[in-house]
XYZ file of C-alpha atoms in Angstrom:
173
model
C -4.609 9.219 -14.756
C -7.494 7.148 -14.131
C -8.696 3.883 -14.267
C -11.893 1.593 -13.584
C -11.810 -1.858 -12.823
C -14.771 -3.201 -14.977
C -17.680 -3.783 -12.889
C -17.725 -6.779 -10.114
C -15.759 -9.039 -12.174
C -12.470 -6.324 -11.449
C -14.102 -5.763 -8.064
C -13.867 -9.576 -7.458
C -9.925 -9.599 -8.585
C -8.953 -7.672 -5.866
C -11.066 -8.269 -3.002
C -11.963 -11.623 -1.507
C -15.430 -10.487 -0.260
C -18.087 -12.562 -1.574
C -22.024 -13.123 -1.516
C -23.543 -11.799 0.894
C -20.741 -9.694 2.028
C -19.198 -7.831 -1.296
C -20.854 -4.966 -0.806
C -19.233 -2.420 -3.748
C -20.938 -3.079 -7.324
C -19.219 -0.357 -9.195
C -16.128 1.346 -9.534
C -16.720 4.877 -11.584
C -13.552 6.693 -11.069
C -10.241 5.359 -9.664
C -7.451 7.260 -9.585
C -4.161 5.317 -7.611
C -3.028 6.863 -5.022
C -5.145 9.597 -4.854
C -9.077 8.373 -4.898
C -12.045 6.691 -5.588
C -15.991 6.687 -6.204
C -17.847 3.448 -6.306
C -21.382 2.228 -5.696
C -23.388 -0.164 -3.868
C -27.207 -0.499 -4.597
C -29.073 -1.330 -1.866
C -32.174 -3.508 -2.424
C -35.030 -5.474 0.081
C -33.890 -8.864 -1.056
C -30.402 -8.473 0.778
C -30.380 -10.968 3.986
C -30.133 -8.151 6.515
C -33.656 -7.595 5.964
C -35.053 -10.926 5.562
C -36.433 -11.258 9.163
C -38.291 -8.324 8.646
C -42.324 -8.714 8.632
C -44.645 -7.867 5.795
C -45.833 -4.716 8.393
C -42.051 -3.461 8.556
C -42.102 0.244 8.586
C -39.824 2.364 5.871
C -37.609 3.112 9.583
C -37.359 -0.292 9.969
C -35.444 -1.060 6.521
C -32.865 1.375 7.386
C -29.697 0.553 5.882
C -27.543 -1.139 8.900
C -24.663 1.356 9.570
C -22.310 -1.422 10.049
C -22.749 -2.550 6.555
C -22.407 0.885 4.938
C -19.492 1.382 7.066
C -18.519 -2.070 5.779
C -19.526 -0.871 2.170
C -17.452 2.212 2.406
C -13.647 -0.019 3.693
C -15.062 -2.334 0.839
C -14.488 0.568 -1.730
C -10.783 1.878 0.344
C -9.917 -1.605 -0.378
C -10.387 -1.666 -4.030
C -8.247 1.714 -3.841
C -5.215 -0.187 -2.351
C -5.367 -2.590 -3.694
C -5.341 -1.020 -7.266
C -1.765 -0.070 -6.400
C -0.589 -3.804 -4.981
C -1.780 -6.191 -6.686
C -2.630 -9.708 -4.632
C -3.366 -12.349 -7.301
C -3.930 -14.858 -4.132
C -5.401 -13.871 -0.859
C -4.273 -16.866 0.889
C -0.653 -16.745 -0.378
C -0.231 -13.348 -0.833
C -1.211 -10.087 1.096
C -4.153 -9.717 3.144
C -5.924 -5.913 4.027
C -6.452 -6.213 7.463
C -8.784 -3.565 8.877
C -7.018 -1.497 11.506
C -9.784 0.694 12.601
C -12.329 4.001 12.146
C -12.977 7.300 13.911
C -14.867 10.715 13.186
C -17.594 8.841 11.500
C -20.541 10.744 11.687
C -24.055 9.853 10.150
C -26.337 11.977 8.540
C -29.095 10.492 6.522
C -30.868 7.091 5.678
C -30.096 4.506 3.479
C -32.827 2.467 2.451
C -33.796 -0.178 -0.665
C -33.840 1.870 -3.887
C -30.965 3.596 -2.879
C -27.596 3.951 -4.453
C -24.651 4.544 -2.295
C -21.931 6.776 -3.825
C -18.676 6.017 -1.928
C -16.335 8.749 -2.187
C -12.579 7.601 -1.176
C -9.478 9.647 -0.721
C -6.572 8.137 0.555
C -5.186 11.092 3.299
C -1.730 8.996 3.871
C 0.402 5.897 2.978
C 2.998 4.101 4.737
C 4.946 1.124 3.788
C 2.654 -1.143 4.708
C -0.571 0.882 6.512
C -3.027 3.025 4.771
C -5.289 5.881 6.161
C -8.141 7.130 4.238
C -11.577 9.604 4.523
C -14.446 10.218 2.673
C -18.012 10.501 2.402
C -21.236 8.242 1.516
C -23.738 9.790 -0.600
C -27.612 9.155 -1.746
C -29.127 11.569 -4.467
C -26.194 14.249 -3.942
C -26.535 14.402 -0.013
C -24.279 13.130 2.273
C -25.406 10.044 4.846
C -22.022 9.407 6.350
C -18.737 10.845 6.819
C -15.567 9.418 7.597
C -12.820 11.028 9.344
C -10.509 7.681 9.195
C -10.116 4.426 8.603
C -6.720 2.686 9.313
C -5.947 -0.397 7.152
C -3.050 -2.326 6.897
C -1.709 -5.173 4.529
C 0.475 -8.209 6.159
C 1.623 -11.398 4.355
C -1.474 -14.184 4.393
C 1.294 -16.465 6.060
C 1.529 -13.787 9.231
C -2.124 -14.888 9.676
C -2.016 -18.654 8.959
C 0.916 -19.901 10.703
C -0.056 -21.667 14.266
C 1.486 -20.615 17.102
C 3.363 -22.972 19.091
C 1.359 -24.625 22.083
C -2.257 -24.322 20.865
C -4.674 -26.376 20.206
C -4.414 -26.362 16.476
C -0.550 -27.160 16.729
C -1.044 -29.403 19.539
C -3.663 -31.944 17.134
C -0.915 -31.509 14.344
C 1.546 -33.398 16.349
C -0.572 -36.240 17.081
């Protein structure tokens, strides 16, 4: 059975990316546990290219890799988190990103492009995630993934101080 979180509003409710970082606009197809297809449209007014001169080439508006790398564990993350709910970033569980390999790049993304994220979740463990997929433009692939490791710990794991520095050591005066 599937489901779609409507638009960036659902998008929003699970993911505590915001402008200029949430990078996933759509969610097509989610299916828990299993998969999911989103999309990120990629125009020239995004920051990454505002340094760019009026004589910029097409090359030179490439799509940043990191970002449609980014893009992509943006999508993985709506797919978890479809399954465990986090009304609260800050109180509740956080998706830590636990790291990538086999990624291999085959095309350019550039403004007037729509990235299709395809997600499939390979493996779940109690509390770490692995999944793979592809990015698409027009029906041909621009990047695979092999995997991407993410994990979920309690937002407390990450905001307690530990003892002796500096931030615990200006508490106690």
């Amino acid at each position: 059975m599937s489901s779609v979180p409507q638009g960036v509003a659902g998008i929003k409710a699970v993911l505590p990316h915001r402008y200029p970082m949430l990078l996933v606009d759509r969610v097509l197809e989610l299916v828990p546990g299993e998969r999911l297809t989103a999309l990120k449209a990629v125009t020239c007014n995004e920051p990454w290219y505002e340094g760019l001169s009026d004589k910029a080439s097409d090359e030179d508006h490439d799509y940043p890799r990191v970002l449609l790398i980014e893009s992509w564990c943006q999508a993985a993350g709506v797919l978890i988190a479809s399954e465990r709910p986090n009304p609260d970033v800050l109180s509740g569980q956080v998706m830590l990103f636990g790291g990538i390999s086999d990624v291999r790049f085959t095309g350019r993304v550039r403004p007037g492009d729509v990235m299709r994220h395809e997600v499939r979740l390979s493996r779940a463990l109690t509390d770490t995630v692995i999944f793979e997929g592809e990015c698409l433009v027009d029906g041909r692939v621009v990047a695979e993934i092999g995997r991407v490791v993410m994990a979920m710990r309690p937002a407390t794991e990450l905001t307690e101080q530990v003892p002796g520095t500096a931030a615990s050591s200006e508490e106690k005066s």
